[in-house]
Amino acid sequence: MSTPFPFTAVVGQDDLRLALLLNAVSPAVGGVLVRGEKGTAKSTAVRALSALLPEVDVVSGCRFSCDPGSPDPGCPDGPHEAGGGAPRPARMVELPVGASEDRLVGALDIERALAEGVKAFEPGLLADAHRGILYVDEVNLLHDHLVDLLLDAAAMGASYVEREGVSVRHAARFLLVGTMNPEEGELRPQLLDRFGLTVEVAASREPDQRVEVVRRRLAYDDDPAGFAARWAGEETSVRQRIVAARELLPAVRLGDGALRQIAATCAAFEVDGMRADIVMARTATALAAWAGRTEVLAEDVRQAALLALPHRRRRNPFDAPGLDEDRLDETLEEFGGSAEDEDPDPDGPGGGGGQPTPDSGPQGGDTSARPETGEGGEPQAAGSAEQSAVRAAEPFRTKALSVPGIGQGAAGRRSRARTEHGRTTGARRPRGTLTKLHLAATVQAAAPYQRARGRSGPGLLVRRDDLRQAVREGRESNLVLFVVDASGSMAARQRMGAVKGAVLSLLLDAYQRRDKVGLVTFRGSAAEVALPPTSSVDAAAARLESLPTGGRTPLAAGLLKAHEVLRVERLRDAARRPLLVVVTDGRATGGPEPLPLASRAAGLFAAGGVASVVVDCESGPVRLGLAGKLAGELGGTAVTLDELRADSIAGLVKDVVKDVQRRAA
């Protein structure tokens, strides 16, 4: 067994360490979500925490870690008699991003259940994590069906495995810790709310601190055991402090003044529901116990708000979590009541270190610091100079664009696909491990052979060859590749603002449907990949916001660049189907025969059967209809900016399907 990096040897990251320690003191706080760039010791700190947790008493031989003092009456390995048991170290169980459902919740032997009536159950990771830590690295990349199972277990404190009427239940109460890099995409709001606390981590910009990080890491890599031994004293001290804080926790008093501050703070930041109030109360109590106090002070409430509220406040999906600390201080002062009115000291008792980096305000994505740009300016000539970025118009709700046919891509919410979850549409012989039994088809396959197998009792004699896998249809996510015309013909202020608003609206839709997105822009004499395909939709929104305009319109270059992006992406992920969204007025300038060249480039997509939509940005009393012609050459559908709005786009998907069916005929 490898020696973990000592928790107390982690340099800096005071908020991260404090949040983890508070959960060690009071698991009821609800876990930690750690957000930050790669290489910031997120995983190192989480893995080191398990070595500090006190041992737990478990029933001997129980695979589900039942507490001998109060064993679970429904434990599959039970019933257990109270008392006895043996101590063991607290576990940290890691959930891989690509884990299967059976690996997470456990596997039930369907063949034995049908033939013998026996609940033969192999526990999964949720059972292993009971009364310990469940750690999910890159939690934002976790498949949706695993997220749903985690939500159910976190809400009920138990895991249920049900297969065709045969069910097993066991307790699953764990400390949920997740890490994520926001550049790779955001987390579903339902799971985000299940994390009690969140912290933002970043690499230090102080040379001395960075030197110390490197020095300690090299020393650990050279001699892990010796390095851990040098920090054993500090580790023991923190472990003893956790035990003392746990013992003190029931005696901590949360007064009416502190409760009033908590309620006022949650109301001031407009958080949804009451979970934030409860988490703040538990966090403030844990902070007091960690500091060795029996009274919750104003500084505890403030620190609890900074840890529990950033990911719960109402915000645009593309805004980073954060709190306006000036507003927080004003609220705490206004509703101080009987709570302590002293200035918060981040280095005082219970402070545990630094505070989260202050945000620009209640709306973390505020762009007011960017240069103001007017609207309604005159269109640029085709060869005019580059113009500064124009702010996007207010986004609006759109209806879904989908890829025709049935795919087999990653689970999502856009297009029809064969998935492990969804409505049952048929049955087939299982390929590998049986995951979803089609009961009727299995019985039908086994029925003709009952006499030959010597059946004499009421039970059905089922063999492996009789089992049938249910074929299900659900929804998949797609790769939505935006090709945006940023040339001079699109550069009128009001017009480009509306175009960016439309693309931003489609990006919001892609965020909600769990798509990957990419962004190709073209202007001047060439096209560029502004954002390679990624799950980080907010990164695409940021690139769109700063996109300048001007120059000629190399439409063919934009289409060819998009075709190359899709070709490479198909090699990386062949199952994910693309949807091409071209945002242009259809004009093409620059070079010899620009329109015929663009037409030939569009034909590549039509030949490949790529689903496409052209957003026609042409305006004015005289329209050339070039965008509509481009849509026909792509084999897709054209839609105006006005038609993108919710109800106006209702028939668009049907039109796309009809076009594909017409071409197939």
XYZ file of C-alpha atoms in Angstrom:
665
model
C 0.000 0.000 0.000
C 1.437 3.366 -1.029
C 2.078 6.091 1.520
C -0.281 9.044 0.956
C 0.998 12.601 0.881
C 0.442 14.100 4.378
C -2.546 16.419 4.664
C -0.623 18.913 6.788
C 2.177 19.075 4.205
C -0.082 20.613 1.550
C 1.162 24.154 0.914
C -1.448 26.897 1.070
C -5.006 26.025 -0.074
C -6.347 27.111 3.324
C -9.999 27.185 2.219
C -9.775 23.686 0.774
C -8.190 22.244 3.889
C -10.661 24.013 6.168
C -13.684 22.780 4.194
C -12.433 19.192 4.314
C -11.689 19.396 8.042
C -15.141 20.814 8.815
C -16.704 17.809 7.092
C -14.447 15.526 9.096
C -15.731 17.204 12.268
C -19.379 17.157 11.158
C -20.225 14.856 8.220
C -23.746 16.351 8.303
C -22.303 19.454 6.597
C -22.765 17.530 3.367
C -19.452 17.200 1.566
C -17.208 19.457 -0.508
C -16.982 20.391 -4.171
C -13.482 21.547 -5.115
C -13.313 23.691 -8.263
C -10.036 24.689 -9.811
C -7.480 24.443 -12.551
C -5.393 21.338 -13.009
C -2.320 20.835 -10.846
C -3.577 22.586 -7.705
C -3.409 19.658 -5.226
C -7.173 19.045 -5.283
C -6.904 15.255 -5.426
C -3.834 15.177 -3.171
C -5.632 16.975 -0.334
C -8.775 14.849 -0.615
C -6.872 11.563 -0.609
C -4.812 12.733 2.363
C -7.933 13.492 4.410
C -8.884 9.835 4.889
C -5.739 9.227 6.955
C -6.936 11.822 9.487
C -10.420 10.406 10.031
C -11.027 8.452 13.244
C -11.569 4.710 13.013
C -15.121 3.375 12.774
C -16.603 0.340 14.540
C -18.230 -2.155 12.168
C -20.057 -5.448 12.557
C -17.582 -8.234 11.915
C -18.118 -9.862 8.525
C -20.683 -7.306 7.340
C -19.962 -6.160 3.785
C -22.027 -3.012 4.355
C -20.121 -1.590 7.364
C -23.052 -1.689 9.776
C -22.566 0.129 13.093
C -22.591 -2.493 15.876
C -24.260 0.049 18.159
C -27.259 0.429 15.838
C -27.086 -2.098 12.992
C -29.235 -1.544 9.915
C -32.342 -3.749 10.303
C -32.594 -4.077 6.514
C -28.953 -4.959 5.904
C -28.637 -7.693 3.230
C -26.022 -9.416 5.421
C -28.261 -9.111 8.514
C -29.927 -9.330 10.825
C -27.138 -8.353 13.205
C -27.203 -8.419 16.971
C -26.308 -5.142 18.680
C -22.922 -4.915 20.360
C -19.529 -6.309 19.555
C -17.855 -5.334 16.325
C -14.328 -4.337 15.480
C -12.660 -1.030 14.577
C -11.224 -0.364 11.150
C -9.833 2.741 9.400
C -12.332 5.008 7.664
C -12.443 4.294 3.940
C -12.054 6.612 1.020
C -13.699 5.047 -2.035
C -12.980 6.549 -5.440
C -15.667 6.517 -8.128
C -14.122 6.469 -11.618
C -15.807 8.712 -14.179
C -16.313 5.767 -16.539
C -17.743 3.375 -13.930
C -20.772 1.264 -14.798
C -24.059 1.369 -12.925
C -23.417 -2.106 -11.496
C -20.017 -0.997 -10.199
C -21.623 1.924 -8.366
C -24.737 0.353 -6.826
C -23.839 -3.332 -6.963
C -24.879 -6.261 -9.120
C -27.827 -8.596 -8.630
C -27.598 -12.125 -10.114
C -30.807 -12.162 -12.170
C -30.382 -15.780 -13.253
C -30.271 -17.059 -9.659
C -33.047 -14.691 -8.618
C -35.397 -16.103 -11.286
C -34.387 -19.752 -11.051
C -33.776 -20.115 -7.301
C -35.490 -17.106 -5.741
C -32.176 -16.125 -4.088
C -31.012 -12.528 -3.711
C -27.382 -13.028 -4.680
C -26.007 -9.492 -4.387
C -22.482 -8.220 -4.930
C -22.076 -4.806 -3.192
C -20.888 -1.785 -5.183
C -18.967 1.361 -4.380
C -21.883 2.945 -2.493
C -21.751 0.078 0.000
C -17.972 0.380 0.330
C -18.276 4.130 0.986
C -20.896 3.804 3.752
C -19.643 5.689 6.833
C -16.618 6.892 4.868
C -15.714 9.160 1.948
C -16.949 8.802 -1.622
C -14.535 10.700 -3.834
C -15.341 11.589 -7.446
C -12.499 13.123 -9.418
C -13.720 15.154 -12.427
C -17.257 14.897 -11.083
C -18.563 17.214 -13.818
C -17.695 14.543 -16.406
C -19.742 11.852 -14.639
C -22.457 10.294 -16.802
C -25.976 11.505 -16.091
C -27.347 8.099 -15.057
C -24.605 7.793 -12.403
C -25.382 11.331 -11.233
C -29.025 10.308 -10.789
C -28.002 7.335 -8.639
C -25.735 9.534 -6.525
C -28.561 12.034 -6.018
C -30.923 9.304 -4.862
C -28.398 7.832 -2.430
C -27.413 11.244 -1.045
C -31.058 12.205 -0.529
C -32.228 8.954 1.080
C -29.069 7.727 2.776
C -29.640 4.355 1.153
C -29.051 2.595 -2.148
C -31.718 0.558 -3.920
C -31.006 -2.036 -6.602
C -34.140 -3.163 -8.395
C -34.260 -5.590 -11.294
C -37.619 -6.809 -12.575
C -39.319 -6.867 -9.186
C -36.318 -8.206 -7.258
C -34.850 -5.513 -5.005
C -32.050 -5.064 -2.490
C -31.626 -2.099 -0.152
C -28.690 -1.125 2.030
C -27.592 1.968 3.932
C -25.325 4.390 2.036
C -24.407 7.457 4.084
C -21.120 8.932 3.017
C -19.139 12.137 2.802
C -19.342 13.189 -0.851
C -16.226 14.951 -2.127
C -15.862 15.955 -5.753
C -13.203 17.782 -7.722
C -13.608 19.434 -11.103
C -11.908 21.702 -13.590
C -14.524 24.290 -14.695
C -12.842 24.504 -18.110
C -14.212 21.026 -18.849
C -17.849 21.932 -18.195
C -20.166 22.739 -15.327
C -22.017 20.427 -12.970
C -25.732 19.671 -13.076
C -27.591 22.006 -10.684
C -29.255 19.110 -8.830
C -25.926 17.516 -7.936
C -24.280 20.881 -7.321
C -26.819 21.620 -4.603
C -26.044 18.294 -2.884
C -22.536 19.430 -2.015
C -22.593 21.208 1.312
C -19.566 23.422 0.654
C -17.620 24.579 -2.361
C -14.141 26.047 -2.648
C -12.219 27.587 -5.517
C -8.533 26.691 -5.714
C -5.787 28.143 -7.867
C -2.025 27.857 -8.016
C -0.185 30.477 -6.009
C 1.484 33.300 -7.912
C 4.001 33.826 -5.101
C 7.437 32.471 -6.136
C 8.409 31.472 -2.575
C 5.261 29.418 -2.114
C 5.654 27.742 -5.483
C 9.246 26.865 -4.592
C 8.055 25.248 -1.369
C 5.437 23.210 -3.267
C 8.107 21.827 -5.598
C 10.541 21.189 -2.736
C 8.009 19.152 -0.741
C 6.783 17.213 -3.753
C 10.299 16.199 -4.780
C 11.109 15.178 -1.217
C 7.971 13.048 -1.078
C 8.666 11.376 -4.437
C 12.228 10.513 -3.352
C 11.177 8.921 -0.043
C 7.399 8.768 0.634
C 7.721 6.940 3.958
C 10.486 9.194 5.256
C 8.636 12.334 4.189
C 5.439 11.129 5.899
C 7.401 10.366 9.060
C 8.654 13.955 9.223
C 5.054 15.163 9.233
C 3.708 12.500 11.593
C 3.592 14.882 14.555
C 1.478 17.459 12.732
C -0.801 14.711 11.391
C -1.351 13.341 14.887
C -2.106 16.815 16.222
C -4.769 17.458 13.574
C -6.258 13.993 14.087
C -6.589 14.631 17.813
C -8.137 18.041 17.149
C -10.757 16.428 14.893
C -11.652 13.954 17.644
C -11.885 16.754 20.237
C -14.063 18.869 17.935
C -16.395 15.931 17.309
C -16.820 15.456 21.051
C -17.440 19.170 21.570
C -19.880 19.525 18.653
C -23.083 18.487 20.538
C -22.397 21.168 23.144
C -22.054 24.045 20.648
C -24.885 26.573 20.930
C -26.321 28.197 17.825
C -28.086 31.258 19.209
C -31.054 33.118 17.762
C -28.807 35.994 16.698
C -26.601 33.719 14.593
C -29.650 31.991 13.131
C -31.078 35.362 12.160
C -27.840 36.291 10.429
C -27.876 32.984 8.553
C -31.454 33.444 7.372
C -30.869 37.071 6.359
C -27.732 36.163 4.401
C -29.456 33.388 2.469
C -32.357 35.714 1.682
C -30.037 38.543 0.614
C -28.274 36.334 -1.927
C -31.573 34.848 -3.168
C -30.601 31.212 -2.804
C -33.256 28.650 -3.705
C -34.852 26.459 -1.052
C -33.852 25.992 2.576
C -30.874 23.674 2.191
C -28.469 26.625 2.211
C -29.751 27.804 5.611
C -29.340 24.334 7.093
C -25.858 23.833 5.637
C -24.756 27.259 6.869
C -26.018 26.460 10.363
C -24.166 23.136 10.457
C -21.009 24.699 9.045
C -21.015 27.556 11.554
C -21.480 25.050 14.373
C -18.599 22.923 13.070
C -16.399 26.036 12.820
C -17.055 26.849 16.463
C -16.265 23.278 17.528
C -13.083 23.299 15.438
C -12.022 26.481 17.226
C -12.747 24.875 20.607
C -15.741 27.121 21.378
C -19.287 26.314 22.440
C -20.774 29.540 21.035
C -21.232 30.414 17.359
C -19.836 33.875 16.576
C -20.384 36.283 13.684
C -17.045 35.272 12.183
C -18.295 31.671 12.017
C -21.427 32.755 10.164
C -19.357 34.799 7.721
C -16.956 31.948 6.984
C -19.886 29.533 6.636
C -21.489 31.833 4.054
C -18.297 32.015 2.013
C -18.118 28.221 1.890
C -21.807 27.279 1.574
C -23.389 29.946 -0.647
C -21.260 30.654 -3.764
C -22.592 27.655 -5.703
C -26.167 28.206 -4.538
C -26.827 31.821 -5.403
C -28.907 32.506 -8.475
C -26.678 33.121 -11.468
C -26.375 32.687 -15.177
C -25.013 29.211 -16.040
C -21.910 30.882 -17.512
C -21.150 32.933 -14.386
C -18.522 31.672 -11.961
C -19.643 31.024 -8.377
C -18.785 33.777 -5.929
C -20.121 36.203 -3.338
C -19.966 39.966 -2.994
C -18.148 40.158 0.338
C -19.053 43.815 0.901
C -22.716 42.929 0.608
C -22.169 39.953 2.921
C -20.594 42.171 5.578
C -23.423 44.703 5.298
C -26.019 41.969 5.781
C -24.237 40.493 8.794
C -23.890 43.918 10.368
C -27.531 44.839 9.723
C -28.842 41.612 11.236
C -26.179 41.246 13.898
C -28.676 41.055 16.730
C -27.165 39.308 19.683
C -24.410 37.724 17.627
C -20.907 39.042 18.067
C -20.300 42.238 16.052
C -16.537 42.001 15.923
C -14.671 42.168 12.644
C -14.069 38.741 11.144
C -10.468 37.599 11.417
C -9.580 35.000 8.810
C -6.550 33.947 10.841
C -8.340 33.834 14.181
C -9.823 30.789 15.907
C -11.864 28.736 13.497
C -10.876 30.868 10.539
C -8.609 28.199 9.200
C -6.876 30.401 6.673
C -7.659 32.495 3.632
C -11.013 33.451 2.264
C -12.428 32.642 -1.181
C -11.413 35.144 -3.828
C -14.016 37.913 -3.945
C -16.147 38.011 -7.049
C -16.994 41.063 -9.060
C -20.443 41.164 -7.472
C -23.610 39.152 -7.010
C -23.487 38.377 -10.710
C -20.077 36.760 -11.103
C -20.079 37.111 -14.858
C -20.495 40.896 -14.847
C -18.852 42.392 -17.901
C -19.260 46.039 -16.961
C -15.484 46.480 -16.846
C -15.270 45.812 -20.576
C -15.195 48.791 -22.911
C -18.635 50.080 -23.779
C -19.610 49.644 -27.403
C -22.393 51.536 -29.040
C -25.212 49.962 -31.018
C -26.869 50.923 -34.241
C -23.681 51.877 -36.096
C -23.332 51.719 -39.844
C -22.290 48.432 -41.518
C -18.643 48.132 -42.390
C -17.419 47.827 -45.914
C -16.132 44.401 -46.864
C -12.498 45.363 -46.494
C -12.727 47.700 -43.493
C -10.590 47.458 -40.400
C -11.278 45.242 -37.408
C -13.842 46.507 -34.924
C -13.836 45.950 -31.169
C -16.014 43.241 -29.664
C -19.737 43.893 -29.376
C -21.674 42.804 -26.313
C -24.245 40.070 -26.922
C -27.929 40.908 -26.790
C -30.091 39.379 -24.066
C -30.364 35.594 -24.581
C -33.750 33.986 -25.090
C -35.289 30.529 -24.771
C -35.004 28.260 -27.773
C -36.487 24.923 -28.630
C -34.266 21.949 -29.272
C -32.526 21.287 -32.546
C -31.902 17.579 -32.898
C -30.017 15.234 -35.184
C -32.338 12.970 -37.208
C -32.236 9.203 -36.777
C -31.180 7.137 -33.764
C -27.635 7.326 -32.451
C -25.574 5.530 -29.830
C -23.643 8.408 -28.315
C -23.095 9.549 -24.749
C -26.199 10.038 -22.640
C -27.691 13.510 -22.841
C -30.903 15.350 -23.646
C -30.868 16.229 -27.331
C -31.313 13.483 -29.948
C -32.828 10.008 -29.968
C -30.386 7.202 -29.162
C -29.993 3.630 -27.981
C -29.097 3.947 -24.316
C -28.994 1.965 -21.078
C -31.837 4.093 -19.758
C -35.127 5.134 -21.287
C -38.228 3.410 -22.600
C -38.006 -0.260 -23.607
C -38.415 -0.811 -27.348
C -37.376 -4.457 -27.763
C -35.111 -7.271 -26.616
C -31.921 -9.001 -27.731
C -29.423 -11.554 -26.512
C -26.988 -9.930 -24.052
C -23.507 -9.046 -25.270
C -21.385 -9.539 -22.167
C -22.871 -8.852 -18.713
C -26.664 -8.604 -18.521
C -27.626 -5.166 -17.204
C -31.324 -4.658 -18.021
C -33.455 -7.809 -18.124
C -36.416 -8.027 -20.496
C -38.569 -10.313 -18.357
C -41.276 -11.172 -20.884
C -38.746 -12.043 -23.584
C -36.739 -14.154 -21.119
C -39.796 -16.132 -20.022
C -40.844 -16.576 -23.650
C -37.383 -17.923 -24.511
C -37.321 -20.362 -21.560
C -40.931 -21.598 -21.711
C -40.614 -24.147 -24.584
C -37.860 -26.083 -22.782
C -39.384 -26.574 -19.333
C -40.448 -30.198 -19.900
C -37.124 -31.145 -21.484
C -35.313 -29.638 -18.509
C -37.302 -31.749 -16.092
C -39.286 -28.993 -14.447
C -41.432 -30.451 -11.654
C -42.084 -27.523 -9.317
C -43.562 -24.022 -9.670
C -40.226 -22.363 -10.369
C -39.157 -21.535 -13.913
C -35.973 -23.293 -15.034
C -33.888 -20.539 -16.614
C -30.505 -20.928 -18.249
C -28.020 -18.373 -19.421
C -29.083 -18.707 -23.055
C -32.652 -17.758 -22.136
C -31.786 -14.333 -20.750
C -32.714 -11.354 -22.902
C -31.353 -7.832 -22.648
C -33.867 -4.994 -22.864
C -33.267 -2.604 -25.756
C -34.002 0.936 -24.626
C -34.323 4.284 -26.311
C -33.386 7.521 -24.609
C -31.557 10.719 -25.480
C -27.949 11.383 -26.375
C -25.761 14.459 -26.303
C -24.273 15.747 -29.532
C -21.373 17.825 -30.754
C -22.818 21.215 -31.675
C -20.275 23.002 -33.871
C -20.934 26.701 -34.371
C -19.498 28.363 -37.492
C -19.859 32.114 -36.977
C -19.384 34.784 -39.652
C -17.415 37.658 -38.051
C -16.742 39.577 -41.259
C -17.387 43.204 -42.062
C -20.810 42.448 -43.560
C -21.892 41.296 -40.059
C -20.254 44.144 -38.180
C -23.156 46.578 -37.719
C -23.397 47.062 -33.948
C -27.036 46.207 -33.428
C -26.890 43.353 -35.862
C -23.808 41.665 -34.396
C -25.197 42.064 -30.887
C -28.347 40.229 -32.002
C -26.267 37.516 -33.674
C -24.208 36.969 -30.529
C -27.390 36.890 -28.460
C -28.791 34.157 -30.711
C -25.607 32.076 -30.487
C -25.494 32.593 -26.729
C -29.098 31.339 -26.506
C -28.144 28.202 -28.428
C -25.122 27.752 -26.151
C -27.412 27.902 -23.120
C -29.540 25.220 -24.734
C -26.420 23.108 -25.365
C -25.383 23.555 -21.712
C -28.742 22.253 -20.526
C -28.632 19.296 -22.901
C -25.087 18.241 -21.913
C -23.630 18.694 -25.396
C -20.064 19.238 -26.434
C -19.605 22.475 -28.333
C -17.021 23.941 -30.665
C -16.630 27.373 -32.224
C -15.177 28.218 -35.635
C -15.054 31.839 -36.787
C -14.150 33.323 -40.156
C -13.299 36.847 -41.264
C -10.610 38.676 -43.221
C -8.767 36.076 -45.261
C -9.001 32.952 -43.100
C -10.935 30.916 -40.549
C -9.814 29.809 -37.111
C -10.914 27.369 -34.438
C -11.812 29.784 -31.648
C -12.640 26.857 -29.361
C -11.950 23.154 -30.063
C -14.812 20.786 -29.172
C -15.224 20.790 -25.403
C -17.767 20.181 -22.672
C -17.116 23.670 -21.306
C -19.986 25.637 -22.804
C -19.093 28.647 -20.659
C -15.678 28.754 -22.349
C -17.465 29.027 -25.704
C -19.604 31.851 -24.324
C -16.480 33.705 -23.165
C -14.835 33.355 -26.591
C -18.024 34.550 -28.263
C -18.218 37.610 -26.012
C -14.710 38.756 -26.980
C -15.060 37.995 -30.699
C -14.068 40.999 -32.862
C -15.483 41.615 -36.336
C -14.315 43.102 -39.624
C -12.770 42.279 -42.962
C -13.885 40.151 -45.879
C -16.077 37.020 -45.740
C -14.105 33.809 -46.404
C -17.162 31.546 -46.143
C -15.481 28.607 -47.866
C -12.552 28.758 -45.432
C -14.970 28.667 -42.499
C -16.783 25.614 -43.850
C -13.559 23.779 -44.679
C -12.179 24.485 -41.211
C -15.408 23.135 -39.666
C -15.200 20.026 -41.861
C -11.659 19.382 -40.611
C -12.748 19.831 -36.978
C -15.543 17.288 -37.434
C -13.215 14.841 -39.195
C -10.750 14.878 -36.313
C -13.482 14.710 -33.698
C -15.052 11.709 -35.440
C -11.757 9.835 -34.989
C -11.750 10.677 -31.276
C -15.412 9.948 -30.578
C -17.113 8.125 -33.430
C -20.366 7.581 -31.529
C -21.096 11.273 -30.919
C -23.107 12.708 -33.813
C -22.527 16.313 -34.907
C -24.939 19.173 -35.485
C -23.543 22.009 -37.600
C -24.909 25.503 -36.895
C -23.739 28.097 -39.426
C -24.450 31.712 -38.438
C -24.082 33.949 -41.505
C -25.849 36.139 -44.053
C -24.575 33.828 -46.795
C -22.275 36.344 -48.463
C -18.837 35.204 -49.623
C -16.063 37.592 -50.693
C -12.344 37.421 -51.226
C -10.362 35.222 -53.583
C -11.378 33.819 -56.978
C -14.952 32.523 -57.295
C -15.814 32.714 -53.573
C -19.444 31.580 -53.927
C -18.742 28.462 -56.074
C -15.932 27.514 -53.693
C -18.277 27.871 -50.705
C -20.852 25.765 -52.544
C -18.350 22.948 -53.061
C -17.298 23.120 -49.396
C -20.954 22.876 -48.334
C -21.337 19.777 -50.490
C -18.852 17.938 -48.269
C -21.288 18.133 -45.347
C -24.234 17.066 -47.494
C -22.272 14.067 -48.783
C -21.373 13.078 -45.226
C -24.956 13.327 -43.983
C -24.097 15.921 -41.327
C -27.228 17.503 -39.851
C -27.017 21.266 -40.298
C -28.903 24.482 -39.656
C -28.100 27.877 -41.164
C -29.082 30.879 -39.044
C -29.857 33.547 -41.646
C -28.565 36.901 -40.388
C -29.440 38.885 -43.503
C -31.429 42.043 -42.753
C -32.806 45.033 -44.598
C -35.558 45.543 -47.183
C -33.618 43.822 -49.968
C -32.596 40.231 -49.292
C -30.466 38.100 -51.568
C -31.465 34.768 -50.014
C -27.868 33.524 -49.980
C -28.199 31.880 -46.547
C -31.176 29.846 -47.747
C -29.198 28.713 -50.781
C -26.303 27.715 -48.514
C -28.682 25.665 -46.358
C -29.839 23.781 -49.444
C -26.250 23.022 -50.447
C -25.521 21.777 -46.921
C -28.610 19.588 -47.053
C -29.981 21.385 -44.007
C -32.528 24.002 -43.025
C -32.364 27.801 -42.881
C -33.954 29.796 -40.069
C -33.970 33.528 -39.439
C -32.921 35.145 -36.180
C -36.567 35.837 -35.337
C -37.518 32.206 -35.960
C -34.974 31.043 -33.383
C -37.190 32.266 -30.576
C -39.060 29.611 -28.653
C -42.415 29.112 -30.374
C -41.236 30.340 -33.764
C -38.848 27.436 -34.136
C -41.446 24.743 -33.397
C -41.507 23.355 -36.921
C -37.780 23.530 -37.537
C -36.884 20.038 -36.309
C -39.678 18.553 -38.400
C -38.312 20.399 -41.404
C -34.840 18.994 -40.789
C -36.251 15.457 -40.563
C -38.331 15.963 -43.723
C -35.288 17.214 -45.604
C -33.253 14.179 -44.597
C -36.101 11.809 -45.508
C -36.546 13.537 -48.856
C -32.849 13.184 -49.669
C -32.894 9.528 -48.612
C -35.842 8.837 -50.918
